C-alpha cells in the first residue's frame, strides 16, 4: 500500500515565543548599530566646517557619502542578496563597518574621510538589504508589523542616541573621541548580534542568475504601486535628512543662539520617531497600510510649517510632528513594498532602500545649497514641495 506523507506546514515565529523575542531583540540592535554609524557625522557638521574650513553644503558630504555608499551597496545586494546567508551577511556588515568607523578617528584629510564614509555605507547596506526580507521569511504575518516597527525603532533610537552622544562628546572633547565611542559600540553590538540572532529556517539560498535578476527588477519597475513608493521614499527621505543635517546650523544662529549641548537635545525627537514606527506598525496589522499612510504624510507637511516659527517651543513641536509622521510613513511604505513583492522580496526591499538612501544623499546635499543661498524659509518651502510630490505619488499608488 502506498503511503503519502503530507508536507510539514511552514511554522514561523509567533509573538511571545522565545524565537520571536530573540529575532526582534537582535534585529532591533542591528538597526541601532546601522543608524548610529551611518549618521555619525550629522551632528558635528559645524565642527567639520571649522576643522576642514569648508561650507555647510560641503560638510554635508560626510553624511551624503555614507548614504550614497549605502545606496550603491543596496543595488549590488539587490542582485546578490538571495544567494547569501542572511545572518552571516548582516553580522559581517555590522563588524566591518565598525572597523571603518574606528579607522575614521585617525583621518585628517576631508576627502579621505568622505571615501571611507562611502565604503562604510556600502558595507552597512548588507544589514539593510536583507533585514526586512529576513523578518518577512521568519516571522508570522500577524506579528510582522510589530517586528518591522521594532527594527525601524532600532534605526530611530540608534540615530537618536548616536547623534546625542556624538554631539555631547564632540562638544566636550572632539569628534574623534565620539567616533571612537561609536566604533567600539558597533563592534560590541555586532558580536552580540552574531551570537543571539536565530539562523534562518525558511530561507533557501538561490544561485545568482543575473539575467533573471534583471528580469525580476524589470517586473518591479512595471508595478506602479512599487515604483510610486520608491519615488516617494526618495523624496521624503531627502527632506527628512535635510532637516536633521541643517537644523543645528539654524539653531546656532539668532534668534535661537543655542549652545551645542542644548542643540544635542533636539535629537531626542527620535524617541517620537520610535513612537511613530510603533503606532504605524501596530495599526497596520488592523488597517490597510495603503489607507493609513495617507494620514501620515500631510502631518509631515504640518510639522515643516511649524518650523518656520521663530519661537523655540513651537519649532520643537513642529520637529516632533515632522519626525513622528516621517517614521510612521516609512514603516508603512516599507511594509507595503515587502508585501507587494510576491517573489524576490530581498531584491524589492533593497531597491526601496536604494531610492531611500539616494534621496538622502542627493537631496540632503542639494538643500544645503538652498539654505546657504536663500535662507531658512526658502529651505523649508523647498522641502514642502518634496512632501507634496511624495504625497501625490502615494495617492497614485493607493489607486492602483
Coordinates of N, CA and C in Angstrom, one line a residue, residues 136-356:
X136 N 10.3 39.0 7.0 CA 9.1 38.5 6.3 C 9.1 37.0 6.1
X137 N 10.4 36.4 6.1 CA 10.5 35.0 6.0 C 10.4 34.2 7.3
X138 N 10.8 34.9 8.4 CA 10.9 34.1 9.7 C 9.8 34.5 10.7
X139 N 9.1 35.5 10.5 CA 8.0 36.0 11.4 C 6.7 35.8 10.8
X140 N 5.7 35.3 11.6 CA 4.3 35.1 11.1 C 3.7 36.4 10.7
X141 N 2.8 36.4 9.8 CA 2.2 37.6 9.2 C 1.5 38.5 10.3
X142 N 0.8 37.8 11.3 CA 0.1 38.6 12.3 C 1.1 39.3 13.3
X143 N 2.3 39.0 13.2 CA 3.3 39.7 14.1 C 4.3 40.5 13.3
X144 N 4.2 40.5 11.9 CA 5.2 41.1 11.1 C 5.2 42.6 11.3
X145 N 4.0 43.3 11.4 CA 4.0 44.7 11.6 C 4.8 45.1 12.9
X146 N 4.6 44.3 14.0 CA 5.4 44.6 15.2 C 6.9 44.4 15.0
X147 N 7.3 43.4 14.3 CA 8.7 43.1 14.1 C 9.3 44.2 13.2
X148 N 8.7 44.6 12.2 CA 9.2 45.6 11.3 C 9.3 46.9 12.1
X149 N 8.3 47.2 12.9 CA 8.3 48.5 13.6 C 9.5 48.5 14.7
X150 N 9.8 47.3 15.2 CA 10.9 47.2 16.2 C 12.2 47.4 15.5
X151 N 12.4 46.9 14.3 CA 13.6 47.1 13.5 C 13.8 48.6 13.2
X152 N 12.7 49.2 12.7 CA 12.8 50.6 12.4 C 12.9 51.5 13.7
X153 N 12.4 51.0 14.8 CA 12.6 51.7 16.1 C 14.1 51.7 16.4
X154 N 14.7 50.5 16.1 CA 16.2 50.4 16.4 C 16.9 51.5 15.5
X155 N 16.5 51.6 14.3 CA 17.0 52.7 13.4 C 16.9 54.1 14.1
X156 N 15.7 54.3 14.6 CA 15.4 55.6 15.1 C 16.2 55.9 16.4
X157 N 16.2 54.9 17.3 CA 16.9 55.0 18.6 C 18.4 55.1 18.3
X158 N 18.9 54.3 17.4 CA 20.3 54.4 17.0 C 20.7 55.7 16.5
X159 N 19.8 56.3 15.6 CA 20.0 57.6 15.1 C 20.0 58.6 16.2
X160 N 19.1 58.5 17.1 CA 19.0 59.5 18.2 C 20.1 59.4 19.2
X161 N 20.4 58.2 19.7 CA 21.4 58.0 20.7 C 22.8 58.3 20.1
X162 N 23.0 57.9 18.8 CA 24.3 58.2 18.2 C 24.5 59.7 18.1
X163 N 23.5 60.4 17.6 CA 23.7 61.8 17.4 C 23.9 62.6 18.7
X164 N 23.1 62.2 19.7 CA 23.2 62.9 21.0 C 24.6 62.6 21.6
X165 N 25.0 61.4 21.7 CA 26.3 61.0 22.3 C 27.4 61.7 21.5
X166 N 27.3 61.6 20.2 CA 28.4 62.1 19.4 C 28.5 63.6 19.6
X167 N 27.4 64.3 19.6 CA 27.4 65.8 19.8 C 27.9 66.2 21.1
X168 N 27.5 65.5 22.2 CA 28.0 65.8 23.5 C 29.5 65.5 23.7
X169 N 29.9 64.4 23.2 CA 31.4 64.0 23.3 C 32.2 65.0 22.5
X170 N 31.7 65.3 21.3 CA 32.4 66.2 20.4 C 32.5 67.6 21.0
X171 N 31.4 68.0 21.7 CA 31.4 69.4 22.3 C 32.4 69.5 23.4
X172 N 32.5 68.4 24.2 CA 33.3 68.4 25.4 C 34.8 68.0 25.1
X173 N 35.0 67.2 24.1 CA 36.3 66.8 23.7 C 36.6 67.1 22.2
X174 N 36.3 66.2 21.3 CA 36.3 66.5 19.9 C 35.6 65.3 19.2
X175 N 35.3 65.5 17.9 CA 34.5 64.5 17.2 C 35.3 63.2 17.0
X176 N 36.6 63.1 17.1 CA 37.3 61.9 17.0 C 37.1 61.0 18.2
X177 N 37.0 61.5 19.4 CA 36.6 60.7 20.5 C 35.2 60.1 20.4
X178 N 34.3 60.9 19.8 CA 33.0 60.5 19.6 C 32.9 59.3 18.6
X179 N 33.7 59.4 17.5 CA 33.8 58.4 16.5 C 34.3 57.1 17.1
X180 N 35.3 57.2 18.0 CA 35.9 56.0 18.6 C 34.8 55.3 19.5
X181 N 34.0 56.1 20.2 CA 33.0 55.5 21.0 C 32.0 54.8 20.2
X182 N 31.5 55.4 19.1 CA 30.6 54.7 18.2 C 31.2 53.4 17.6
X183 N 32.4 53.5 17.2 CA 33.1 52.3 16.6 C 33.2 51.1 17.5
X184 N 33.6 51.4 18.8 CA 33.7 50.4 19.8 C 32.3 49.8 20.1
X185 N 31.3 50.7 20.2 CA 30.0 50.2 20.5 C 29.5 49.3 19.3
X186 N 29.8 49.7 18.1 CA 29.4 48.9 16.9 C 30.0 47.5 16.9
X187 N 31.3 47.4 17.4 CA 31.9 46.1 17.5 C 31.2 45.2 18.5
X188 N 30.8 45.8 19.7 CA 30.2 45.0 20.7 C 28.8 44.6 20.2
X189 N 28.0 45.5 19.6 CA 26.7 45.1 19.1 C 26.8 44.0 18.0
X190 N 27.8 44.1 17.1 CA 28.0 43.1 16.1 C 28.2 41.7 16.6
X191 N 29.1 41.6 17.7 CA 29.4 40.4 18.3 C 28.1 39.8 19.0
X192 N 27.4 40.6 19.7 CA 26.2 40.2 20.3 C 25.2 39.7 19.3
X193 N 25.0 40.4 18.2 CA 24.1 40.0 17.1 C 24.4 38.6 16.6
X194 N 25.7 38.4 16.3 CA 26.1 37.1 15.7 C 25.8 36.0 16.7
X195 N 25.9 36.2 18.0 CA 25.6 35.2 19.0 C 24.1 34.9 19.2
X196 N 23.3 35.9 19.1 CA 21.9 35.8 19.5 C 20.9 35.6 18.4
X197 N 21.1 36.2 17.2 CA 20.1 36.1 16.1 C 19.9 34.6 15.7
X198 N 18.7 34.1 15.7 CA 18.5 32.8 15.2 C 18.8 32.7 13.7
X199 N 19.4 31.6 13.3 CA 19.7 31.3 11.9 C 18.3 31.2 11.1
X200 N 18.4 31.5 9.8 CA 17.1 31.4 9.0 C 16.7 29.9 8.9
X201 N 15.3 29.8 9.0 CA 14.7 28.4 8.9 C 14.0 28.3 7.5
X202 N 13.6 29.5 7.0 CA 12.8 29.5 5.8 C 13.4 30.1 4.6
X203 N 14.7 30.3 4.7 CA 15.5 30.9 3.6 C 16.2 29.9 2.8
X204 N 16.1 29.8 1.5 CA 16.8 28.8 0.7 C 17.7 29.7 -0.2
X205 N 19.0 29.6 0.0 CA 19.9 30.3 -0.9 C 19.7 29.9 -2.4
X206 N 19.7 30.9 -3.3 CA 19.4 30.6 -4.7 C 20.7 31.0 -5.5
X207 N 21.0 30.2 -6.5 CA 22.2 30.6 -7.3 C 21.8 31.9 -8.0
X208 N 22.8 32.8 -8.2 CA 22.6 34.1 -8.8 C 22.5 33.9 -10.3
X209 N 21.4 34.3 -10.9 CA 21.2 34.3 -12.3 C 21.0 35.7 -12.7
X210 N 22.1 36.4 -13.2 CA 22.0 37.8 -13.4 C 20.9 38.2 -14.4
X211 N 20.7 37.4 -15.4 CA 19.6 37.6 -16.4 C 18.3 37.6 -15.7
X212 N 18.1 36.6 -14.8 CA 16.8 36.5 -14.1 C 16.6 37.7 -13.2
X213 N 17.7 38.1 -12.5 CA 17.6 39.2 -11.6 C 17.2 40.5 -12.3
X214 N 17.8 40.8 -13.4 CA 17.5 42.0 -14.2 C 16.0 41.9 -14.6
X215 N 15.6 40.7 -15.0 CA 14.2 40.5 -15.4 C 13.2 40.7 -14.2
X216 N 13.7 40.2 -13.0 CA 12.9 40.4 -11.8 C 12.8 41.9 -11.5
X217 N 13.9 42.7 -11.6 CA 13.8 44.1 -11.4 C 12.9 44.8 -12.4
X218 N 13.0 44.3 -13.6 CA 12.1 44.9 -14.6 C 10.6 44.7 -14.2
X219 N 10.3 43.5 -13.6 CA 8.9 43.3 -13.1 C 8.6 44.3 -12.1
X220 N 9.5 44.5 -11.1 CA 9.2 45.5 -10.1 C 8.9 46.9 -10.6
X221 N 9.7 47.3 -11.6 CA 9.5 48.6 -12.2 C 8.4 48.7 -13.2
X222 N 7.7 47.6 -13.4 CA 6.5 47.6 -14.2 C 5.2 47.5 -13.2
X223 N 5.5 47.5 -11.9 CA 4.4 47.5 -11.0 C 4.2 48.9 -10.4
X224 N 3.2 49.6 -10.8 CA 3.1 51.1 -10.4 C 3.1 51.3 -8.9
X225 N 2.5 50.4 -8.1 CA 2.5 50.6 -6.7 C 3.9 50.7 -6.2
X226 N 4.7 49.8 -6.6 CA 6.1 49.7 -6.1 C 6.9 50.9 -6.6
X227 N 6.8 51.2 -7.8 CA 7.5 52.4 -8.4 C 7.2 53.7 -7.7
X228 N 5.9 53.9 -7.5 CA 5.5 55.1 -6.8 C 6.0 55.2 -5.4
X229 N 6.0 54.1 -4.7 CA 6.6 54.1 -3.4 C 8.1 54.3 -3.4
X230 N 8.8 53.8 -4.3 CA 10.2 54.0 -4.5 C 10.5 55.5 -4.6
X231 N 9.8 56.2 -5.5 CA 10.0 57.6 -5.8 C 9.6 58.4 -4.6
X232 N 8.5 58.0 -3.9 CA 8.1 58.8 -2.7 C 9.2 58.6 -1.6
X233 N 9.8 57.4 -1.4 CA 10.8 57.3 -0.5 C 12.0 58.2 -0.8
X234 N 12.4 58.3 -2.1 CA 13.5 59.2 -2.5 C 13.2 60.6 -2.0
X235 N 12.0 61.1 -2.2 CA 11.7 62.5 -1.9 C 11.6 62.7 -0.4
X236 N 10.8 61.8 0.3 CA 10.6 62.1 1.7 C 11.8 61.9 2.5
X237 N 12.6 60.9 2.2 CA 13.9 60.7 3.0 C 14.8 61.8 2.7
X238 N 14.9 62.4 1.5 CA 15.7 63.5 1.2 C 15.3 64.7 2.1
X239 N 14.0 64.9 2.3 CA 13.6 66.0 3.1 C 13.9 65.8 4.6
X240 N 13.7 64.5 5.0 CA 14.0 64.2 6.4 C 15.5 64.4 6.8
X241 N 16.4 63.9 6.0 CA 17.8 64.1 6.2 C 18.2 65.6 6.2
X242 N 17.6 66.3 5.2 CA 17.9 67.7 5.1 C 17.6 68.5 6.4
X243 N 16.5 68.2 7.0 CA 16.1 68.8 8.3 C 17.1 68.5 9.4
X244 N 17.5 67.3 9.5 CA 18.5 66.9 10.6 C 19.9 67.3 10.2
X245 N 20.2 67.5 8.9 CA 21.5 67.9 8.6 C 21.8 69.4 9.0
X246 N 20.7 70.2 8.8 CA 20.9 71.7 8.9 C 20.2 72.4 10.0
X247 N 19.4 71.7 10.8 CA 18.7 72.3 11.9 C 19.8 72.8 12.9
X248 N 20.8 72.1 13.1 CA 21.9 72.5 14.1 C 22.4 73.9 13.7
X249 N 22.7 74.1 12.4 CA 23.2 75.4 11.9 C 22.2 76.5 12.2
X250 N 20.9 76.2 12.0 CA 19.8 77.2 12.2 C 19.7 77.6 13.7
X251 N 19.8 76.5 14.6 CA 19.6 76.8 16.0 C 20.8 77.5 16.6
X252 N 22.0 77.4 16.0 CA 23.2 78.1 16.5 C 23.1 79.7 16.2
X253 N 22.2 80.0 15.3 CA 22.1 81.4 14.9 C 21.0 82.1 15.6
X254 N 20.9 83.5 15.6 CA 19.8 84.2 16.1 C 18.5 83.9 15.3
X255 N 17.3 83.8 15.9 CA 17.0 84.3 17.3 C 17.3 83.2 18.4
X256 N 17.7 82.0 18.0 CA 17.8 80.9 19.0 C 19.2 81.0 19.7
X257 N 20.3 81.0 19.0 CA 21.6 81.1 19.6 C 21.9 80.1 20.7
X258 N 21.6 78.8 20.4 CA 21.7 77.8 21.4 C 23.1 77.2 21.4
X259 N 23.6 76.8 22.6 CA 24.9 76.1 22.8 C 24.7 74.7 22.3
X260 N 25.9 74.0 22.1 CA 25.9 72.7 21.5 C 25.2 71.6 22.3
X261 N 25.3 71.7 23.6 CA 24.7 70.7 24.5 C 23.2 70.8 24.5
X262 N 22.6 72.0 24.2 CA 21.2 72.1 24.1 C 20.7 71.7 22.7
X263 N 21.5 72.0 21.7 CA 21.2 71.5 20.3 C 21.2 70.0 20.3
X264 N 22.1 69.4 21.0 CA 22.1 67.9 21.1 C 20.8 67.3 21.5
X265 N 20.1 68.0 22.3 CA 18.8 67.5 22.8 C 17.7 67.4 21.8
X266 N 17.9 68.2 20.6 CA 16.8 68.1 19.6 C 16.7 66.7 19.0
X267 N 17.9 65.9 19.1 CA 17.8 64.6 18.6 C 17.0 63.6 19.5
X268 N 16.6 64.1 20.7 CA 15.7 63.3 21.5 C 14.4 63.1 20.7
X269 N 14.1 64.0 19.7 CA 12.9 63.8 18.9 C 12.8 62.5 18.3
X270 N 14.0 61.8 18.2 CA 13.9 60.5 17.6 C 13.1 59.5 18.4
X271 N 12.9 59.8 19.7 CA 12.0 59.0 20.5 C 10.6 59.1 20.0
X272 N 10.2 60.3 19.5 CA 8.9 60.5 18.9 C 8.9 59.7 17.6
X273 N 10.0 59.6 16.9 CA 10.0 58.7 15.7 C 9.8 57.3 16.1
X274 N 10.4 56.8 17.2 CA 10.1 55.4 17.6 C 8.6 55.2 17.9
X275 N 8.0 56.2 18.5 CA 6.6 56.1 18.8 C 5.8 56.0 17.4
X276 N 6.3 56.8 16.5 CA 5.6 56.8 15.1 C 5.7 55.4 14.5
X277 N 6.9 54.8 14.6 CA 7.0 53.4 14.0 C 6.1 52.4 14.7
X278 N 6.0 52.5 16.0 CA 5.2 51.6 16.8 C 3.7 51.8 16.5
X279 N 3.3 53.0 16.5 CA 1.9 53.3 16.2 C 1.5 52.8 14.8
X280 N 2.4 53.2 13.8 CA 2.1 52.8 12.4 C 2.2 51.2 12.3
X281 N 3.2 50.6 12.9 CA 3.3 49.2 12.8 C 2.2 48.4 13.4
X282 N 1.8 48.8 14.6 CA 0.6 48.1 15.2 C -0.7 48.3 14.5
X283 N -0.9 49.6 14.1 CA -2.1 49.9 13.5 C -2.3 49.3 12.1
X284 N -1.1 49.1 11.4 CA -1.1 48.5 10.1 C -1.5 47.0 10.1
X285 N -1.4 46.4 11.3 CA -1.9 45.0 11.5 C -3.4 44.9 11.5
X286 N -4.1 46.1 11.6 CA -5.6 46.1 11.7 C -6.2 46.9 10.5
X287 N -5.5 48.0 10.1 CA -5.9 48.8 9.0 C -5.0 48.7 7.8
X288 N -5.5 48.7 6.6 CA -4.6 48.5 5.4 C -3.6 49.7 5.4
X289 N -2.3 49.3 5.3 CA -1.2 50.3 5.2 C -1.5 51.4 4.2
X290 N -2.0 51.0 3.0 CA -2.2 51.9 1.9 C -3.2 53.0 2.3
X291 N -4.1 52.7 3.2 CA -5.1 53.7 3.6 C -4.5 54.6 4.7
X292 N -3.7 53.9 5.6 CA -3.2 54.6 6.8 C -2.1 55.6 6.4
X293 N -1.3 55.3 5.4 CA -0.2 56.2 5.0 C -0.7 57.6 4.6
X294 N -1.9 57.7 4.1 CA -2.5 58.9 3.6 C -2.7 60.0 4.8
X295 N -2.7 59.5 6.0 CA -2.9 60.4 7.1 C -1.5 60.9 7.7
X296 N -0.5 60.1 7.4 CA 0.8 60.4 8.0 C 1.6 61.5 7.2
X297 N 1.5 61.5 5.8 CA 2.2 62.4 5.0 C 1.8 63.8 5.2
X298 N 0.5 64.2 5.2 CA 0.1 65.6 5.4 C 0.6 66.1 6.8
X299 N 0.8 65.2 7.8 CA 1.3 65.6 9.1 C 2.8 66.0 9.0
X300 N 3.5 65.4 8.0 CA 4.9 65.8 7.8 C 4.9 67.2 7.4
X301 N 4.0 67.6 6.4 CA 4.0 69.0 5.9 C 3.6 70.0 7.1
X302 N 2.7 69.5 7.9 CA 2.3 70.4 9.0 C 3.5 70.7 10.0
X303 N 4.2 69.6 10.2 CA 5.4 69.8 11.1 C 6.4 70.8 10.5
X304 N 6.6 70.7 9.2 CA 7.5 71.6 8.5 C 7.1 73.1 8.6
X305 N 5.8 73.3 8.4 CA 5.3 74.7 8.5 C 5.5 75.3 9.9
X306 N 5.3 74.5 11.0 CA 5.6 75.0 12.3 C 7.1 75.3 12.5
X307 N 7.9 74.7 11.8 CA 9.4 75.0 11.9 C 9.8 76.3 11.3
X308 N 8.8 77.0 10.7 CA 9.0 78.4 10.2 C 8.9 79.4 11.3
X309 N 8.3 79.0 12.4 CA 8.1 79.9 13.5 C 9.3 80.1 14.4
X310 N 9.6 81.3 14.8 CA 10.9 81.6 15.5 C 10.7 81.5 17.0
X311 N 9.8 80.8 17.5 CA 9.6 80.5 18.9 C 10.1 79.1 19.2
X312 N 11.0 78.9 20.1 CA 11.6 77.6 20.3 C 10.7 76.5 20.5
X313 N 9.6 76.7 21.4 CA 8.8 75.6 21.7 C 7.9 75.2 20.5
X314 N 7.5 76.2 19.7 CA 6.7 75.9 18.5 C 7.6 75.1 17.5
X315 N 8.8 75.6 17.4 CA 9.8 74.9 16.5 C 10.0 73.5 16.9
X316 N 10.2 73.2 18.2 CA 10.4 71.9 18.6 C 9.2 71.0 18.4
X317 N 8.0 71.6 18.7 CA 6.8 70.8 18.4 C 6.6 70.5 16.9
X318 N 7.0 71.4 16.1 CA 7.0 71.1 14.6 C 7.9 70.0 14.3
X319 N 9.1 70.0 14.9 CA 10.1 69.0 14.6 C 9.6 67.6 15.1
X320 N 8.9 67.6 16.2 CA 8.4 66.4 16.8 C 7.3 65.8 15.9
X321 N 6.4 66.6 15.4 CA 5.3 66.2 14.5 C 5.9 65.6 13.2
X322 N 6.9 66.4 12.6 CA 7.6 66.0 11.4 C 8.3 64.6 11.6
X323 N 9.0 64.4 12.7 CA 9.7 63.2 12.9 C 8.7 62.0 13.1
X324 N 7.7 62.2 14.0 CA 6.7 61.1 14.2 C 6.1 60.7 12.9
X325 N 5.7 61.6 12.1 CA 5.0 61.3 10.8 C 5.9 60.7 9.8
X326 N 7.1 61.2 9.7 CA 8.0 60.6 8.8 C 8.3 59.1 9.1
X327 N 8.6 58.8 10.3 CA 8.9 57.4 10.7 C 7.6 56.5 10.5
X328 N 6.4 57.0 10.8 CA 5.2 56.3 10.5 C 5.0 56.0 9.1
X329 N 5.3 57.0 8.2 CA 5.2 56.8 6.8 C 6.2 55.8 6.3
X330 N 7.4 55.9 6.7 CA 8.4 55.0 6.3 C 8.1 53.5 6.7
X331 N 7.6 53.3 7.9 CA 7.2 52.0 8.3 C 6.1 51.4 7.4
X332 N 5.1 52.2 7.1 CA 4.0 51.7 6.2 C 4.5 51.5 4.8
X333 N 5.3 52.4 4.3 CA 5.8 52.2 2.9 C 6.6 50.9 2.8
X334 N 7.5 50.7 3.7 CA 8.4 49.5 3.6 C 7.6 48.3 3.8
X335 N 6.5 48.3 4.6 CA 5.7 47.1 4.7 C 4.9 46.8 3.4
X336 N 4.4 47.9 2.8 CA 3.7 47.7 1.5 C 4.6 47.1 0.4
X337 N 5.8 47.6 0.3 CA 6.7 47.1 -0.7 C 7.0 45.6 -0.4
X338 N 7.3 45.3 0.9 CA 7.6 43.9 1.2 C 6.5 43.0 0.9
X339 N 5.2 43.4 1.1 CA 4.1 42.6 0.8 C 3.7 42.5 -0.7
X340 N 3.9 43.6 -1.4 CA 3.6 43.7 -2.8 C 4.5 42.8 -3.7
X341 N 5.8 42.6 -3.2 CA 6.7 41.8 -3.9 C 6.5 40.3 -3.6
X342 N 5.8 39.6 -4.5 CA 5.5 38.2 -4.3 C 6.7 37.3 -4.3
X343 N 7.7 37.7 -5.2 CA 8.9 36.9 -5.3 C 10.1 37.9 -5.2
X344 N 11.2 37.4 -4.8 CA 12.4 38.3 -4.7 C 12.3 39.4 -3.7
X345 N 11.8 39.1 -2.5 CA 11.5 40.1 -1.5 C 12.7 40.9 -1.2
X346 N 13.9 40.2 -1.0 CA 15.1 41.0 -0.7 C 15.5 42.0 -1.8
X347 N 15.3 41.6 -3.1 CA 15.6 42.5 -4.2 C 14.6 43.7 -4.1
X348 N 13.4 43.4 -3.9 CA 12.4 44.5 -3.8 C 12.7 45.5 -2.7
X349 N 13.0 45.0 -1.5 CA 13.3 45.9 -0.4 C 14.6 46.5 -0.5
X350 N 15.6 45.9 -1.2 CA 16.9 46.5 -1.4 C 16.7 47.7 -2.3
X351 N 15.9 47.6 -3.4 CA 15.6 48.7 -4.3 C 14.9 49.8 -3.5
X352 N 14.0 49.5 -2.6 CA 13.3 50.5 -1.8 C 14.3 51.3 -1.1
X353 N 15.2 50.6 -0.4 CA 16.3 51.3 0.4 C 17.2 52.1 -0.5
X354 N 17.5 51.5 -1.7 CA 18.4 52.3 -2.6 C 17.8 53.6 -2.9
X355 N 16.5 53.7 -3.3 CA 15.9 55.0 -3.5 C 15.9 55.9 -2.3
X356 N 15.6 55.2 -1.1 CA 15.6 55.9 0.2 C 16.9 56.6 0.4

